[in-house]
């Protein structure tokens, strides 16, 4: 999930952007993905799912996904097989992907399913030593966001 390191962050999901009182800032979701920014400026950041699938058989994410909101959960129906979802809780913003069926190209041999995400904004990624988290740091090297608890 996504956690705030310091300061609040803001974004646009309509209204106040999905305000998260536990993190003292709104959470930004839009039609193409996640895009919080620092309260009062300072940094901007975005994360957008561009494609998914097996090597050589990737499926591009179409524009205009249907969106469903239920309480703290927002689900994007990306195509007939893929649901991208976000849950906004006090501990952070959790992102997940649900496949209704395996994508084309898996075959009988075990292959790695890949999700291609595009990072936008002025924060730089730094991978943790264990490879299980990404910290996004500002120009001064201060940690602004952490994308962690990555699981399959």
mmCIF file with all atom_site columns, C-alpha atoms in Angstrom, residues 8-126:
data_model
loop_
_atom_site.group_PDB
_atom_site.id
_atom_site.type_symbol
_atom_site.label_atom_id
_atom_site.label_alt_id
_atom_site.label_comp_id
_atom_site.label_asym_id
_atom_site.label_entity_id
_atom_site.label_seq_id
_atom_site.pdbx_PDB_ins_code
_atom_site.Cartn_x
_atom_site.Cartn_y
_atom_site.Cartn_z
_atom_site.occupancy
_atom_site.B_iso_or_equiv
_atom_site.pdbx_formal_charge
_atom_site.auth_seq_id
_atom_site.auth_comp_id
_atom_site.auth_asym_id
_atom_site.auth_atom_id
_atom_site.pdbx_PDB_model_num
ATOM 1   C CA . UNK A 1 8   ? -0.152  15.517  4.051   1.00 0.00 ? 8   UNK A CA 1
ATOM 2   C CA . UNK A 1 9   ? -0.999  14.869  0.468   1.00 0.00 ? 9   UNK A CA 1
ATOM 3   C CA . UNK A 1 10  ? -3.825  15.965  -1.783  1.00 0.00 ? 10  UNK A CA 1
ATOM 4   C CA . UNK A 1 11  ? -5.413  14.817  -4.998  1.00 0.00 ? 11  UNK A CA 1
ATOM 5   C CA . UNK A 1 12  ? -8.565  14.703  -7.053  1.00 0.00 ? 12  UNK A CA 1
ATOM 6   C CA . UNK A 1 13  ? -11.151 11.938  -6.789  1.00 0.00 ? 13  UNK A CA 1
ATOM 7   C CA . UNK A 1 14  ? -13.986 14.443  -6.768  1.00 0.00 ? 14  UNK A CA 1
ATOM 8   C CA . UNK A 1 15  ? -15.046 16.413  -3.717  1.00 0.00 ? 15  UNK A CA 1
ATOM 9   C CA . UNK A 1 16  ? -12.104 16.569  -1.324  1.00 0.00 ? 16  UNK A CA 1
ATOM 10  C CA . UNK A 1 17  ? -10.239 13.788  -3.121  1.00 0.00 ? 17  UNK A CA 1
ATOM 11  C CA . UNK A 1 18  ? -11.039 10.967  -0.682  1.00 0.00 ? 18  UNK A CA 1
ATOM 12  C CA . UNK A 1 19  ? -9.777  12.611  2.513   1.00 0.00 ? 19  UNK A CA 1
ATOM 13  C CA . UNK A 1 20  ? -7.929  10.311  4.898   1.00 0.00 ? 20  UNK A CA 1
ATOM 14  C CA . UNK A 1 21  ? -8.137  11.690  8.467   1.00 0.00 ? 21  UNK A CA 1
ATOM 15  C CA . UNK A 1 22  ? -5.604  9.163   9.803   1.00 0.00 ? 22  UNK A CA 1
ATOM 16  C CA . UNK A 1 23  ? -2.982  10.527  7.408   1.00 0.00 ? 23  UNK A CA 1
ATOM 17  C CA . UNK A 1 24  ? -4.094  14.169  7.669   1.00 0.00 ? 24  UNK A CA 1
ATOM 18  C CA . UNK A 1 25  ? -4.545  14.585  3.949   1.00 0.00 ? 25  UNK A CA 1
ATOM 19  C CA . UNK A 1 26  ? -6.719  13.667  0.989   1.00 0.00 ? 26  UNK A CA 1
ATOM 20  C CA . UNK A 1 27  ? -5.855  10.777  -1.314  1.00 0.00 ? 27  UNK A CA 1
ATOM 21  C CA . UNK A 1 28  ? -5.782  11.372  -5.076  1.00 0.00 ? 28  UNK A CA 1
ATOM 22  C CA . UNK A 1 29  ? -7.405  8.951   -7.500  1.00 0.00 ? 29  UNK A CA 1
ATOM 23  C CA . UNK A 1 30  ? -8.335  9.708   -11.079 1.00 0.00 ? 30  UNK A CA 1
ATOM 24  C CA . UNK A 1 31  ? -9.449  7.803   -14.154 1.00 0.00 ? 31  UNK A CA 1
ATOM 25  C CA . UNK A 1 32  ? -5.888  6.768   -15.015 1.00 0.00 ? 32  UNK A CA 1
ATOM 26  C CA . UNK A 1 33  ? -4.577  5.970   -11.541 1.00 0.00 ? 33  UNK A CA 1
ATOM 27  C CA . UNK A 1 34  ? -3.165  7.359   -8.344  1.00 0.00 ? 34  UNK A CA 1
ATOM 28  C CA . UNK A 1 35  ? -1.956  10.972  -8.120  1.00 0.00 ? 35  UNK A CA 1
ATOM 29  C CA . UNK A 1 36  ? -1.519  12.455  -4.631  1.00 0.00 ? 36  UNK A CA 1
ATOM 30  C CA . UNK A 1 37  ? 0.452   15.662  -4.121  1.00 0.00 ? 37  UNK A CA 1
ATOM 31  C CA . UNK A 1 38  ? 1.823   17.381  -1.054  1.00 0.00 ? 38  UNK A CA 1
ATOM 32  C CA . UNK A 1 39  ? -0.464  19.694  0.905   1.00 0.00 ? 39  UNK A CA 1
ATOM 33  C CA . UNK A 1 40  ? 0.835   23.165  0.072   1.00 0.00 ? 40  UNK A CA 1
ATOM 34  C CA . UNK A 1 41  ? 2.905   21.990  -2.919  1.00 0.00 ? 41  UNK A CA 1
ATOM 35  C CA . UNK A 1 42  ? 6.470   20.747  -2.745  1.00 0.00 ? 42  UNK A CA 1
ATOM 36  C CA . UNK A 1 43  ? 6.037   17.530  -4.681  1.00 0.00 ? 43  UNK A CA 1
ATOM 37  C CA . UNK A 1 44  ? 3.755   15.783  -7.134  1.00 0.00 ? 44  UNK A CA 1
ATOM 38  C CA . UNK A 1 45  ? 3.569   12.093  -7.790  1.00 0.00 ? 45  UNK A CA 1
ATOM 39  C CA . UNK A 1 46  ? 1.472   9.703   -9.839  1.00 0.00 ? 46  UNK A CA 1
ATOM 40  C CA . UNK A 1 47  ? 1.225   5.988   -10.479 1.00 0.00 ? 47  UNK A CA 1
ATOM 41  C CA . UNK A 1 48  ? -0.653  4.691   -13.513 1.00 0.00 ? 48  UNK A CA 1
ATOM 42  C CA . UNK A 1 49  ? -1.210  1.119   -14.692 1.00 0.00 ? 49  UNK A CA 1
ATOM 43  C CA . UNK A 1 50  ? -0.188  1.053   -18.371 1.00 0.00 ? 50  UNK A CA 1
ATOM 44  C CA . UNK A 1 51  ? -0.333  -2.663  -19.263 1.00 0.00 ? 51  UNK A CA 1
ATOM 45  C CA . UNK A 1 52  ? -0.317  -6.170  -17.832 1.00 0.00 ? 52  UNK A CA 1
ATOM 46  C CA . UNK A 1 53  ? 0.185   -9.745  -18.957 1.00 0.00 ? 53  UNK A CA 1
ATOM 47  C CA . UNK A 1 54  ? 2.964   -12.113 -19.872 1.00 0.00 ? 54  UNK A CA 1
ATOM 48  C CA . UNK A 1 55  ? 6.115   -11.066 -21.748 1.00 0.00 ? 55  UNK A CA 1
ATOM 49  C CA . UNK A 1 56  ? 5.313   -10.634 -25.428 1.00 0.00 ? 56  UNK A CA 1
ATOM 50  C CA . UNK A 1 57  ? 1.546   -10.772 -24.770 1.00 0.00 ? 57  UNK A CA 1
ATOM 51  C CA . UNK A 1 58  ? 0.904   -7.564  -22.789 1.00 0.00 ? 58  UNK A CA 1
ATOM 52  C CA . UNK A 1 59  ? -2.532  -5.943  -22.788 1.00 0.00 ? 59  UNK A CA 1
ATOM 53  C CA . UNK A 1 60  ? -2.639  -2.135  -22.819 1.00 0.00 ? 60  UNK A CA 1
ATOM 54  C CA . UNK A 1 61  ? -5.005  -0.504  -20.341 1.00 0.00 ? 61  UNK A CA 1
ATOM 55  C CA . UNK A 1 62  ? -7.782  1.268   -22.253 1.00 0.00 ? 62  UNK A CA 1
ATOM 56  C CA . UNK A 1 63  ? -8.926  4.826   -21.540 1.00 0.00 ? 63  UNK A CA 1
ATOM 57  C CA . UNK A 1 64  ? -12.312 5.344   -19.927 1.00 0.00 ? 64  UNK A CA 1
ATOM 58  C CA . UNK A 1 65  ? -12.493 2.546   -17.369 1.00 0.00 ? 65  UNK A CA 1
ATOM 59  C CA . UNK A 1 66  ? -15.772 2.091   -15.514 1.00 0.00 ? 66  UNK A CA 1
ATOM 60  C CA . UNK A 1 67  ? -15.449 3.116   -11.852 1.00 0.00 ? 67  UNK A CA 1
ATOM 61  C CA . UNK A 1 68  ? -17.357 1.721   -8.870  1.00 0.00 ? 68  UNK A CA 1
ATOM 62  C CA . UNK A 1 69  ? -17.148 3.225   -5.385  1.00 0.00 ? 69  UNK A CA 1
ATOM 63  C CA . UNK A 1 70  ? -18.283 1.355   -2.270  1.00 0.00 ? 70  UNK A CA 1
ATOM 64  C CA . UNK A 1 71  ? -17.415 2.966   1.061   1.00 0.00 ? 71  UNK A CA 1
ATOM 65  C CA . UNK A 1 72  ? -13.631 3.295   1.319   1.00 0.00 ? 72  UNK A CA 1
ATOM 66  C CA . UNK A 1 73  ? -13.067 1.108   -1.783  1.00 0.00 ? 73  UNK A CA 1
ATOM 67  C CA . UNK A 1 74  ? -12.825 2.334   -5.381  1.00 0.00 ? 74  UNK A CA 1
ATOM 68  C CA . UNK A 1 75  ? -12.637 -0.248  -8.185  1.00 0.00 ? 75  UNK A CA 1
ATOM 69  C CA . UNK A 1 76  ? -11.655 0.414   -11.795 1.00 0.00 ? 76  UNK A CA 1
ATOM 70  C CA . UNK A 1 77  ? -12.951 -2.171  -14.285 1.00 0.00 ? 77  UNK A CA 1
ATOM 71  C CA . UNK A 1 78  ? -9.913  -2.031  -16.585 1.00 0.00 ? 78  UNK A CA 1
ATOM 72  C CA . UNK A 1 79  ? -11.111 -4.698  -19.037 1.00 0.00 ? 79  UNK A CA 1
ATOM 73  C CA . UNK A 1 80  ? -13.120 -7.936  -19.001 1.00 0.00 ? 80  UNK A CA 1
ATOM 74  C CA . UNK A 1 81  ? -10.431 -9.699  -16.950 1.00 0.00 ? 81  UNK A CA 1
ATOM 75  C CA . UNK A 1 82  ? -8.822  -7.045  -14.724 1.00 0.00 ? 82  UNK A CA 1
ATOM 76  C CA . UNK A 1 83  ? -10.048 -5.058  -11.731 1.00 0.00 ? 83  UNK A CA 1
ATOM 77  C CA . UNK A 1 84  ? -7.715  -2.481  -10.168 1.00 0.00 ? 84  UNK A CA 1
ATOM 78  C CA . UNK A 1 85  ? -8.842  -1.399  -6.713  1.00 0.00 ? 85  UNK A CA 1
ATOM 79  C CA . UNK A 1 86  ? -7.903  0.991   -3.935  1.00 0.00 ? 86  UNK A CA 1
ATOM 80  C CA . UNK A 1 87  ? -8.964  0.984   -0.280  1.00 0.00 ? 87  UNK A CA 1
ATOM 81  C CA . UNK A 1 88  ? -8.421  4.204   1.664   1.00 0.00 ? 88  UNK A CA 1
ATOM 82  C CA . UNK A 1 89  ? -7.753  3.467   5.351   1.00 0.00 ? 89  UNK A CA 1
ATOM 83  C CA . UNK A 1 90  ? -5.985  5.217   8.229   1.00 0.00 ? 90  UNK A CA 1
ATOM 84  C CA . UNK A 1 91  ? -2.833  3.087   7.708   1.00 0.00 ? 91  UNK A CA 1
ATOM 85  C CA . UNK A 1 92  ? -2.578  4.146   4.069   1.00 0.00 ? 92  UNK A CA 1
ATOM 86  C CA . UNK A 1 93  ? -3.976  3.602   0.620   1.00 0.00 ? 93  UNK A CA 1
ATOM 87  C CA . UNK A 1 94  ? -3.988  -0.056  -0.416  1.00 0.00 ? 94  UNK A CA 1
ATOM 88  C CA . UNK A 1 95  ? -3.843  -0.891  -4.116  1.00 0.00 ? 95  UNK A CA 1
ATOM 89  C CA . UNK A 1 96  ? -4.649  -4.289  -5.559  1.00 0.00 ? 96  UNK A CA 1
ATOM 90  C CA . UNK A 1 97  ? -5.333  -6.118  -8.791  1.00 0.00 ? 97  UNK A CA 1
ATOM 91  C CA . UNK A 1 98  ? -7.892  -8.893  -9.251  1.00 0.00 ? 98  UNK A CA 1
ATOM 92  C CA . UNK A 1 99  ? -7.917  -11.085 -12.349 1.00 0.00 ? 99  UNK A CA 1
ATOM 93  C CA . UNK A 1 100 ? -11.224 -12.732 -13.254 1.00 0.00 ? 100 UNK A CA 1
ATOM 94  C CA . UNK A 1 101 ? -9.333  -15.252 -15.417 1.00 0.00 ? 101 UNK A CA 1
ATOM 95  C CA . UNK A 1 102 ? -5.712  -15.751 -16.516 1.00 0.00 ? 102 UNK A CA 1
ATOM 96  C CA . UNK A 1 103 ? -4.586  -13.420 -19.316 1.00 0.00 ? 103 UNK A CA 1
ATOM 97  C CA . UNK A 1 104 ? -3.663  -14.784 -22.740 1.00 0.00 ? 104 UNK A CA 1
ATOM 98  C CA . UNK A 1 105 ? -0.147  -16.139 -23.078 1.00 0.00 ? 105 UNK A CA 1
ATOM 99  C CA . UNK A 1 106 ? 0.361   -18.085 -19.848 1.00 0.00 ? 106 UNK A CA 1
ATOM 100 C CA . UNK A 1 107 ? 0.560   -21.459 -21.532 1.00 0.00 ? 107 UNK A CA 1
ATOM 101 C CA . UNK A 1 108 ? 1.490   -24.596 -19.650 1.00 0.00 ? 108 UNK A CA 1
ATOM 102 C CA . UNK A 1 109 ? 4.892   -23.374 -18.534 1.00 0.00 ? 109 UNK A CA 1
ATOM 103 C CA . UNK A 1 110 ? 4.955   -21.195 -15.454 1.00 0.00 ? 110 UNK A CA 1
ATOM 104 C CA . UNK A 1 111 ? 5.582   -17.577 -16.442 1.00 0.00 ? 111 UNK A CA 1
ATOM 105 C CA . UNK A 1 112 ? 5.690   -14.344 -14.487 1.00 0.00 ? 112 UNK A CA 1
ATOM 106 C CA . UNK A 1 113 ? 2.644   -12.144 -14.777 1.00 0.00 ? 113 UNK A CA 1
ATOM 107 C CA . UNK A 1 114 ? 3.751   -8.516  -15.085 1.00 0.00 ? 114 UNK A CA 1
ATOM 108 C CA . UNK A 1 115 ? 2.018   -5.227  -14.271 1.00 0.00 ? 115 UNK A CA 1
ATOM 109 C CA . UNK A 1 116 ? 3.622   -2.176  -15.906 1.00 0.00 ? 116 UNK A CA 1
ATOM 110 C CA . UNK A 1 117 ? 3.170   0.989   -13.845 1.00 0.00 ? 117 UNK A CA 1
ATOM 111 C CA . UNK A 1 118 ? 4.250   4.458   -14.936 1.00 0.00 ? 118 UNK A CA 1
ATOM 112 C CA . UNK A 1 119 ? 5.559   6.827   -12.266 1.00 0.00 ? 119 UNK A CA 1
ATOM 113 C CA . UNK A 1 120 ? 4.946   10.561  -12.786 1.00 0.00 ? 120 UNK A CA 1
ATOM 114 C CA . UNK A 1 121 ? 5.942   13.678  -10.868 1.00 0.00 ? 121 UNK A CA 1
ATOM 115 C CA . UNK A 1 122 ? 9.087   14.996  -9.223  1.00 0.00 ? 122 UNK A CA 1
ATOM 116 C CA . UNK A 1 123 ? 9.750   12.258  -6.642  1.00 0.00 ? 123 UNK A CA 1
ATOM 117 C CA . UNK A 1 124 ? 12.517  9.714   -7.297  1.00 0.00 ? 124 UNK A CA 1
ATOM 118 C CA . UNK A 1 125 ? 12.078  6.000   -6.497  1.00 0.00 ? 125 UNK A CA 1
ATOM 119 C CA . UNK A 1 126 ? 14.530  4.145   -4.248  1.00 0.00 ? 126 UNK A CA 1
#
